[in-house]
mmCIF file of C-alpha atoms in Angstrom:
data_model
loop_
_atom_site.group_PDB
_atom_site.id
_atom_site.type_symbol
_atom_site.label_atom_id
_atom_site.label_comp_id
_atom_site.label_asym_id
_atom_site.label_seq_id
_atom_site.Cartn_x
_atom_site.Cartn_y
_atom_site.Cartn_z
ATOM 1 C CA ARG A 1 48.940 73.815 -26.144
ATOM 2 C CA THR A 2 47.865 71.194 -22.966
ATOM 3 C CA THR A 3 50.240 70.569 -20.068
ATOM 4 C CA ILE A 4 49.201 67.515 -17.899
ATOM 5 C CA GLU A 5 51.417 67.928 -14.528
ATOM 6 C CA CYS A 6 52.208 65.014 -13.860
ATOM 7 C CA PRO A 7 53.360 63.644 -9.421
ATOM 8 C CA TYR A 8 55.432 61.255 -10.575
ATOM 9 C CA GLN A 9 58.981 60.683 -12.335
ATOM 10 C CA VAL A 10 59.072 59.388 -15.554
ATOM 11 C CA GLY A 11 61.628 58.560 -18.586
ATOM 12 C CA ARG A 12 61.353 59.077 -22.061
ATOM 13 C CA GLY A 13 59.566 56.455 -23.954
ATOM 14 C CA ASP A 14 57.197 55.803 -20.515
ATOM 15 C CA ALA A 15 53.590 55.802 -21.393
ATOM 16 C CA VAL A 16 50.868 58.330 -18.898
ATOM 17 C CA TYR A 17 47.644 58.124 -18.850
ATOM 18 C CA LEU A 18 45.143 60.056 -17.419
ATOM 19 C CA VAL A 19 42.109 58.214 -15.331
ATOM 20 C CA ASP A 20 39.970 59.802 -13.126
ATOM 21 C CA THR A 21 39.725 58.550 -9.076
ATOM 22 C CA LYS A 22 38.160 60.552 -6.305
ATOM 23 C CA LYS A 23 41.513 61.871 -5.722
ATOM 24 C CA SER A 24 41.067 64.281 -8.766
ATOM 25 C CA ARG A 25 37.366 64.504 -8.319
ATOM 26 C CA VAL A 26 37.673 66.173 -5.273
ATOM 27 C CA LEU A 27 40.499 68.467 -6.199
ATOM 28 C CA GLU A 28 38.636 69.472 -9.251
ATOM 29 C CA ARG A 29 35.433 70.342 -7.049
ATOM 30 C CA LYS A 30 38.279 72.409 -4.990
ATOM 31 C CA LYS A 31 39.498 74.205 -7.554
ATOM 32 C CA SER A 32 35.414 74.942 -8.269
ATOM 33 C CA LEU A 33 34.356 76.097 -5.313
ATOM 34 C CA ALA A 34 36.951 78.174 -4.857
ATOM 35 C CA LEU A 35 36.198 79.740 -7.948
ATOM 36 C CA ASN A 36 32.820 80.360 -7.009
ATOM 37 C CA VAL A 37 33.954 81.927 -3.539
ATOM 38 C CA GLN A 38 35.758 84.027 -5.925
ATOM 39 C CA GLN A 39 33.711 85.279 -8.350
ATOM 40 C CA GLU A 40 30.640 86.170 -5.264
ATOM 41 C CA LYS A 41 29.970 90.048 -4.361
ATOM 42 C CA PRO A 42 31.023 91.149 -1.334
ATOM 43 C CA LEU A 43 28.814 90.641 1.719
ATOM 44 C CA SER A 44 26.798 93.867 2.257
ATOM 45 C CA SER A 45 27.654 94.898 6.606
ATOM 46 C CA SER A 46 24.461 92.964 7.906
ATOM 47 C CA GLN A 47 25.715 89.618 5.846
ATOM 48 C CA LEU A 48 28.960 90.163 7.537
ATOM 49 C CA SER A 49 27.331 90.889 10.839
ATOM 50 C CA LYS A 50 25.696 87.151 10.985
ATOM 51 C CA VAL A 51 27.988 85.867 9.444
ATOM 52 C CA GLU A 52 30.072 87.038 12.728
ATOM 53 C CA LYS A 53 27.337 85.787 15.432
ATOM 54 C CA ILE A 54 27.370 82.329 13.772
ATOM 55 C CA ILE A 55 30.766 81.959 14.188
ATOM 56 C CA ALA A 56 30.183 82.839 17.214
ATOM 57 C CA GLY A 57 28.322 80.501 18.940
ATOM 58 C CA PHE A 58 30.550 78.101 16.996
ATOM 59 C CA SER A 59 32.871 79.262 19.635
ATOM 60 C CA SER A 60 35.933 77.153 21.661
ATOM 61 C CA GLY A 61 35.075 78.941 24.613
ATOM 62 C CA PRO A 62 33.345 77.026 27.885
ATOM 63 C CA VAL A 63 29.789 75.071 26.699
ATOM 64 C CA LYS A 64 26.551 76.201 28.542
ATOM 65 C CA ARG A 65 24.761 73.200 30.262
ATOM 66 C CA LYS A 66 20.900 73.417 30.789
ATOM 67 C CA LYS A 67 20.141 73.761 34.477
ATOM 68 C CA THR A 68 20.245 70.743 36.587
ATOM 69 C CA ARG A 69 16.563 70.429 38.403
ATOM 70 C CA THR A 70 16.683 68.719 41.248
ATOM 71 C CA PRO A 71 14.573 65.452 40.911
ATOM 72 C CA LEU A 72 11.305 65.111 42.739
ATOM 73 C CA TRP A 73 9.694 62.950 44.714
ATOM 74 C CA VAL A 74 5.909 62.843 45.879
ATOM 75 C CA LYS A 75 4.079 61.810 48.633
ATOM 76 C CA ILE A 76 0.355 60.885 49.715
ATOM 77 C CA ASP A 77 -1.851 59.369 51.816
ATOM 78 C CA SER A 78 -4.053 57.491 49.878
ATOM 79 C CA LEU A 79 -2.652 55.058 47.362
ATOM 80 C CA LYS A 80 -5.746 56.362 44.646
ATOM 81 C CA ASN A 81 -3.412 59.465 44.036
ATOM 82 C CA ILE A 82 -0.739 56.424 42.316
ATOM 83 C CA HIS A 83 -1.835 57.055 39.303
ATOM 84 C CA ILE A 84 -3.050 61.437 39.185
ATOM 85 C CA ARG A 85 -1.417 63.003 36.975
ATOM 86 C CA LEU A 86 0.629 65.677 38.384
ATOM 87 C CA PRO A 87 3.454 68.547 36.688
ATOM 88 C CA PHE A 88 5.854 66.864 36.475
ATOM 89 C CA LYS A 89 7.330 63.392 36.485
ATOM 90 C CA PRO A 90 7.990 61.577 40.723
ATOM 91 C CA GLN A 91 11.374 60.523 40.830
ATOM 92 C CA LYS A 92 10.439 58.226 43.998
ATOM 93 C CA THR A 93 6.769 57.341 45.381
ATOM 94 C CA ILE A 94 6.585 57.850 49.185
ATOM 95 C CA VAL A 95 3.448 57.012 51.165
ATOM 96 C CA ALA A 96 1.878 57.506 54.740
ATOM 97 C CA LEU A 97 1.447 54.117 55.878
ATOM 98 C CA ASN A 98 -0.934 53.927 57.617
ATOM 99 C CA ARG A 99 -4.405 51.090 57.379
ATOM 100 C CA GLN A 100 -6.430 52.448 54.713
ATOM 101 C CA THR A 101 -2.379 52.454 52.622
ATOM 102 C CA LEU A 102 -2.440 49.277 53.538
ATOM 103 C CA GLY A 103 -5.787 47.727 53.337
ATOM 104 C CA GLN A 104 -4.878 49.437 49.514
ATOM 105 C CA ALA A 105 -1.253 47.327 49.315
ATOM 106 C CA ARG A 106 -3.060 44.136 49.628
ATOM 107 C CA HIS A 107 -5.270 44.777 46.734
ATOM 108 C CA MET A 108 -2.774 46.811 44.218
ATOM 109 C CA GLN A 109 0.229 45.029 43.841
ATOM 110 C CA ARG A 110 0.196 44.924 40.906
ATOM 111 C CA ASP A 111 0.385 49.015 40.717
ATOM 112 C CA LEU A 112 2.699 48.906 43.181
ATOM 113 C CA GLY A 113 5.522 46.278 41.770
ATOM 114 C CA ARG A 114 5.261 49.135 38.730
ATOM 115 C CA LEU A 115 6.957 51.482 40.823
ATOM 116 C CA GLY A 116 9.856 49.147 42.361
ATOM 117 C CA ALA A 117 12.833 50.828 43.691
ATOM 118 C CA ASN A 118 11.028 53.573 44.071
ATOM 119 C CA LEU A 119 8.400 53.247 46.185
ATOM 120 C CA VAL A 120 8.973 54.435 49.928
ATOM 121 C CA TRP A 121 6.507 53.359 52.161
ATOM 122 C CA ALA A 122 6.362 56.777 55.524
ATOM 123 C CA LEU A 123 6.324 56.156 59.213
ATOM 124 C CA PRO A 124 4.496 59.108 61.007
ATOM 125 C CA PRO A 125 6.595 61.126 63.123
ATOM 126 C CA ILE A 126 3.772 60.034 66.185
ATOM 127 C CA ILE A 127 3.330 56.503 66.827
ATOM 128 C CA HIS A 128 1.000 55.857 70.121
ATOM 129 C CA GLU A 129 2.221 52.186 72.201
ATOM 130 C CA GLU A 130 -0.615 51.048 71.607
ATOM 131 C CA ASP A 131 0.030 50.878 67.798
ATOM 132 C CA LEU A 132 3.702 49.645 68.034
ATOM 133 C CA PRO A 133 2.515 45.769 67.282
ATOM 134 C CA PHE A 134 -0.566 47.719 64.217
ATOM 135 C CA TYR A 135 3.459 49.219 62.270
ATOM 136 C CA ALA A 136 5.905 45.876 63.050
ATOM 137 C CA ASP A 137 3.417 43.672 61.406
ATOM 138 C CA ALA A 138 2.720 45.811 58.465
ATOM 139 C CA ILE A 139 6.588 46.339 57.930
ATOM 140 C CA ASP A 140 7.123 42.427 58.777
ATOM 141 C CA GLU A 141 4.586 42.086 56.007
ATOM 142 C CA LEU A 142 5.472 44.466 53.086
ATOM 143 C CA SER A 143 8.519 44.258 53.390
ATOM 144 C CA ASN A 144 7.722 40.459 52.720
ATOM 145 C CA ASN A 145 6.863 41.860 49.576
ATOM 146 C CA THR A 146 9.684 43.712 48.730
ATOM 147 C CA ALA A 147 9.130 46.922 50.418
ATOM 148 C CA ALA A 148 12.701 48.178 49.901
ATOM 149 C CA ALA A 149 12.897 51.453 51.225
ATOM 150 C CA TRP A 150 11.128 52.963 54.100
ATOM 151 C CA GLN A 151 10.814 56.426 55.867
ATOM 152 C CA LEU A 152 11.181 57.424 59.371
ATOM 153 C CA GLY A 153 8.777 60.246 61.134
ATOM 154 C CA HIS A 154 11.295 59.379 64.571
ATOM 155 C CA ILE A 155 15.364 59.072 64.697
ATOM 156 C CA SER A 156 14.067 56.537 67.667
ATOM 157 C CA GLN A 157 11.541 54.063 64.557
ATOM 158 C CA ALA A 158 15.041 53.350 63.446
ATOM 159 C CA LEU A 159 15.090 49.797 65.382
ATOM 160 C CA PHE A 160 11.848 48.911 63.088
ATOM 161 C CA PHE A 161 13.993 47.652 60.764
ATOM 162 C CA ALA A 162 16.970 46.984 63.877
ATOM 163 C CA GLY A 163 18.958 43.659 61.692
ATOM 164 C CA ARG A 164 17.501 44.429 57.797
ATOM 165 C CA GLU A 165 18.915 45.212 55.101
ATOM 166 C CA ARG A 166 16.764 48.630 54.095
ATOM 167 C CA GLU A 167 17.368 51.469 52.651
ATOM 168 C CA ILE A 168 16.320 54.524 55.447
ATOM 169 C CA CYS A 169 15.600 57.388 54.332
ATOM 170 C CA ALA A 170 14.788 60.922 56.906
ATOM 171 C CA ASP A 171 11.559 62.877 57.087
ATOM 172 C CA TYR A 172 11.369 66.218 57.790
ATOM 173 C CA THR A 173 10.125 66.008 61.179
ATOM 174 C CA LEU A 174 13.556 64.300 62.819
ATOM 175 C CA ASN A 175 14.113 68.353 62.731
ATOM 176 C CA VAL A 176 17.807 67.813 61.294
ATOM 177 C CA LEU A 177 19.386 72.119 60.910
ATOM 178 C CA ASN A 178 22.751 71.244 60.823
ATOM 179 C CA SER A 179 25.919 69.409 59.325
ATOM 180 C CA VAL A 180 26.028 67.414 62.839
ATOM 181 C CA SER A 181 22.763 65.639 62.277
ATOM 182 C CA LEU A 182 22.307 65.256 59.409
ATOM 183 C CA ALA A 183 25.308 62.821 60.101
ATOM 184 C CA PHE A 184 24.658 62.001 62.862
ATOM 185 C CA LEU A 185 21.738 60.283 60.315
ATOM 186 C CA LEU A 186 24.108 59.170 57.690
ATOM 187 C CA GLU A 187 26.678 57.441 59.924
ATOM 188 C CA GLU A 188 23.415 55.946 60.800
ATOM 189 C CA ASN A 189 23.183 54.048 58.288
ATOM 190 C CA ILE A 190 20.570 56.601 56.843
ATOM 191 C CA LEU A 191 20.197 57.363 52.516
ATOM 192 C CA HIS A 192 18.035 60.211 52.527
ATOM 193 C CA ALA A 193 18.252 62.274 55.045
ATOM 194 C CA GLN A 194 15.741 65.396 54.642
ATOM 195 C CA PHE A 195 16.215 69.169 56.019
ATOM 196 C CA ALA A 196 13.539 69.984 58.796
ATOM 197 C CA VAL A 197 11.429 73.525 56.621
ATOM 198 C CA GLU A 198 12.206 76.300 59.777
ATOM 199 C CA THR A 199 16.167 76.253 57.317
ATOM 200 C CA ASP A 200 16.844 78.783 55.703
ATOM 201 C CA ARG A 201 18.597 79.102 52.704
ATOM 202 C CA ALA A 202 21.752 80.366 54.249
ATOM 203 C CA ALA A 203 22.021 77.662 56.718
ATOM 204 C CA LEU A 204 20.902 75.638 54.363
ATOM 205 C CA GLU A 205 23.513 76.018 52.192
ATOM 206 C CA LYS A 206 26.973 75.628 54.324
ATOM 207 C CA SER A 207 25.398 72.483 56.332
ATOM 208 C CA ALA A 208 24.457 70.585 52.932
ATOM 209 C CA ALA A 209 26.298 70.726 49.765
ATOM 210 C CA PRO A 210 29.668 69.665 52.009
ATOM 211 C CA TRP A 211 27.208 65.887 51.865
ATOM 212 C CA ASN A 212 27.078 63.140 49.241
ATOM 213 C CA PRO A 213 24.836 64.619 46.728
ATOM 214 C CA SER A 214 22.850 61.454 47.079
ATOM 215 C CA ALA A 215 22.741 62.236 50.528
ATOM 216 C CA VAL A 216 20.226 65.670 51.234
ATOM 217 C CA GLY A 217 16.773 66.458 50.590
ATOM 218 C CA LEU A 218 13.987 68.723 51.879
ATOM 219 C CA THR A 219 10.375 69.058 51.373
ATOM 220 C CA VAL A 220 8.928 71.870 49.127
ATOM 221 C CA PHE A 221 5.635 71.795 48.967
ATOM 222 C CA GLY A 222 2.508 70.659 50.929
ATOM 223 C CA ARG A 223 -0.153 71.708 54.062
ATOM 224 C CA LEU A 224 2.358 70.438 56.952
ATOM 225 C CA PRO A 225 1.174 70.622 60.195
ATOM 226 C CA LEU A 226 1.998 73.370 62.196
ATOM 227 C CA PHE A 227 2.350 71.016 65.677
ATOM 228 C CA TYR A 228 1.565 67.304 66.449
ATOM 229 C CA SER A 229 0.249 65.788 69.350
ATOM 230 C CA ARG A 230 -1.128 62.696 71.089
ATOM 231 C CA LEU A 231 -3.454 64.707 73.028
ATOM 232 C CA ARG A 232 -6.711 63.968 72.099
ATOM 233 C CA ALA A 233 -8.385 66.488 74.488
ATOM 234 C CA GLU A 234 -12.631 66.376 74.046
ATOM 235 C CA HIS A 235 -13.117 70.530 74.475
ATOM 236 C CA PHE A 236 -10.824 70.259 70.833
ATOM 237 C CA SER A 237 -12.973 71.817 67.827
ATOM 238 C CA TYR A 238 -11.804 69.679 65.457
ATOM 239 C CA GLY A 239 -12.720 70.439 61.835
ATOM 240 C CA LYS A 240 -13.658 74.155 62.405
ATOM 241 C CA PRO A 241 -10.851 77.399 61.795
ATOM 242 C CA LEU A 242 -8.691 79.044 64.335
ATOM 243 C CA ALA A 243 -6.772 81.649 63.649
ATOM 244 C CA SER A 244 -2.545 82.817 64.669
ATOM 245 C CA PRO A 245 -2.249 86.377 66.424
ATOM 246 C CA ARG A 246 -0.506 86.886 62.683
ATOM 247 C CA GLY A 247 -4.363 86.948 61.179
ATOM 248 C CA GLU A 248 -3.285 82.895 59.961
ATOM 249 C CA ARG A 249 -6.278 80.210 59.000
ATOM 250 C CA TYR A 250 -5.223 76.982 60.440
ATOM 251 C CA GLU A 251 -7.726 74.229 61.615
ATOM 252 C CA LEU A 252 -8.013 71.024 64.366
ATOM 253 C CA VAL A 253 -8.168 67.759 62.744
ATOM 254 C CA GLU A 254 -7.276 64.242 64.423
ATOM 255 C CA THR A 255 -5.173 61.699 62.193
ATOM 256 C CA ASN A 256 -3.933 58.423 62.210
ATOM 257 C CA ASN A 257 -4.523 59.416 66.422
ATOM 258 C CA ALA A 258 -3.322 61.635 66.790
ATOM 259 C CA THR A 259 -4.003 66.061 66.911
ATOM 260 C CA ILE A 260 -2.549 68.036 63.808
ATOM 261 C CA ALA A 261 -2.521 71.896 63.655
ATOM 262 C CA LEU A 262 -3.329 72.294 59.362
ATOM 263 C CA PRO A 263 -2.963 75.464 57.589
ATOM 264 C CA GLU A 264 -5.114 77.132 55.340
ATOM 265 C CA LYS A 265 -2.719 78.692 53.349
ATOM 266 C CA PRO A 266 -0.144 75.696 51.298
ATOM 267 C CA PHE A 267 3.463 76.235 52.110
ATOM 268 C CA SER A 268 5.750 76.362 48.602
ATOM 269 C CA LEU A 269 8.651 76.428 48.054
ATOM 270 C CA LEU A 270 8.336 74.741 44.018
ATOM 271 C CA ALA A 271 9.184 78.742 42.681
ATOM 272 C CA ASP A 272 13.004 78.321 44.307
ATOM 273 C CA LEU A 273 13.246 74.800 42.119
ATOM 274 C CA ASP A 274 16.133 75.339 40.080
ATOM 275 C CA ALA A 275 18.133 76.900 42.752
ATOM 276 C CA PHE A 276 18.131 74.169 44.844
ATOM 277 C CA SER A 277 20.530 71.898 42.436
ATOM 278 C CA ALA A 278 23.346 74.189 43.574
ATOM 279 C CA LEU A 279 22.997 74.332 47.244
ATOM 280 C CA GLY A 280 23.464 70.078 48.075
ATOM 281 C CA LEU A 281 19.886 68.866 47.778
ATOM 282 C CA SER A 282 19.679 65.652 45.557
ATOM 283 C CA TYR A 283 15.703 65.465 45.510
ATOM 284 C CA ALA A 284 12.418 67.622 46.706
ATOM 285 C CA VAL A 285 9.852 66.073 48.113
ATOM 286 C CA VAL A 286 5.917 67.329 47.437
ATOM 287 C CA ASP A 287 4.284 65.973 49.448
ATOM 288 C CA LEU A 288 -0.078 65.670 49.161
ATOM 289 C CA THR A 289 -1.126 64.163 52.463
ATOM 290 C CA ASN A 290 -3.789 66.501 54.002
ATOM 291 C CA ILE A 291 -5.052 67.376 50.832
ATOM 292 C CA LYS A 292 -7.958 66.625 48.592
ATOM 293 C CA VAL A 293 -6.347 65.739 45.387
ATOM 294 C CA ASN A 294 -9.205 66.808 43.050
ATOM 295 C CA ARG A 295 -8.879 68.235 39.527
ATOM 296 C CA ALA A 296 -9.530 71.514 41.289
ATOM 297 C CA PHE A 297 -6.218 70.852 43.653
ATOM 298 C CA LEU A 298 -4.395 70.195 40.664
ATOM 299 C CA ALA A 299 -5.249 73.173 38.759
ATOM 300 C CA ARG A 300 -4.340 75.454 40.982
ATOM 301 C CA LEU A 301 -0.502 73.161 41.809
ATOM 302 C CA GLU A 302 -0.247 73.559 38.331
ATOM 303 C CA GLY A 303 -0.720 77.055 38.474
ATOM 304 C CA ILE A 304 1.677 77.045 41.799
ATOM 305 C CA PHE A 305 4.767 74.671 39.932
ATOM 306 C CA SER A 306 4.567 77.474 36.264
ATOM 307 C CA GLY A 307 5.078 80.370 39.586
ATOM 308 C CA ARG A 308 1.784 81.488 38.341
ATOM 309 C CA ASP A 309 -0.071 80.574 41.677
ATOM 310 C CA ARG A 310 2.350 82.463 44.239
ATOM 311 C CA ASP A 311 -0.144 82.651 46.612
ATOM 312 C CA CYS A 312 2.009 80.732 50.081
ATOM 313 C CA THR A 313 3.457 79.983 52.577
ATOM 314 C CA THR A 314 7.486 79.871 52.611
ATOM 315 C CA PHE A 315 8.320 79.681 56.234
ATOM 316 C CA ASN A 316 12.244 80.992 56.924
ATOM 317 C CA PHE A 317 13.464 79.617 54.504
ATOM 318 C CA ARG A 318 14.360 83.089 52.761
ATOM 319 C CA GLY A 319 15.481 84.455 56.213
ATOM 320 C CA ARG A 320 12.721 85.904 57.060
ATOM 321 C CA LEU A 321 8.668 84.362 58.160
ATOM 322 C CA SER A 322 6.177 84.717 56.027
#
């Protein structure tokens, strides 16, 4: 005897047909699966533990997101370094403006054009009065060739761009050390401003976090000058090493009509890179100026970037001079 359940009400004498539909096949598969599950052996304790871990992985709790690393900009003082292979992909490229890079730019329009809005031309911290015409003419020339972004080395250089619609950035040499100085720059329509490299983590966190995420940056690597000087005295021993009372080694270098003291050991905060987004920074600068960029240096930079090489100074970032 076979009984077939009918989902509809029928009367005596009505013709009833059994039709194989998609819905019926799905119901049959569910019944088969249920039967198979009932026939399976009970899970062992180790198998049950694995299942519990899998279920925990799909829990409805908060999703753990991968930490966002602060975008890196790179600064160079020769356009020959525009194609070097770095251990990171720079978001923007800052080019130090001088007679050499301007001459290179005239022959590398296609390469610079590929960078587009990601190219930033940087003015030096010191410009002698006799050099003002050169920089004024260079700014006009490069602006006519679609150079839209510029970085100031000194606040007075904003006068070069009065009345121009340009994206303006501020280098660390403007010595932004608190929220008041940062507010002043942003009110002057300086869209990106770097904090001074002498700042510490606590000050950076208090000052940078409240501002627009697109505004605040910090130089995190470089052979940064101990000082800049307009003085070029005859008794200066350029190129010869000198030592500080703490045993730090430097050398005096004459560059762009200025005297700078360059450290032997590079400065690096690359080990703290993952923490910068939480501190309110929107970008970090890797400064390759004043460095001979060759294979040996790039190999060392990769070691510093990966954390294998920690033989660098951190200045005052961790609360004590290093």
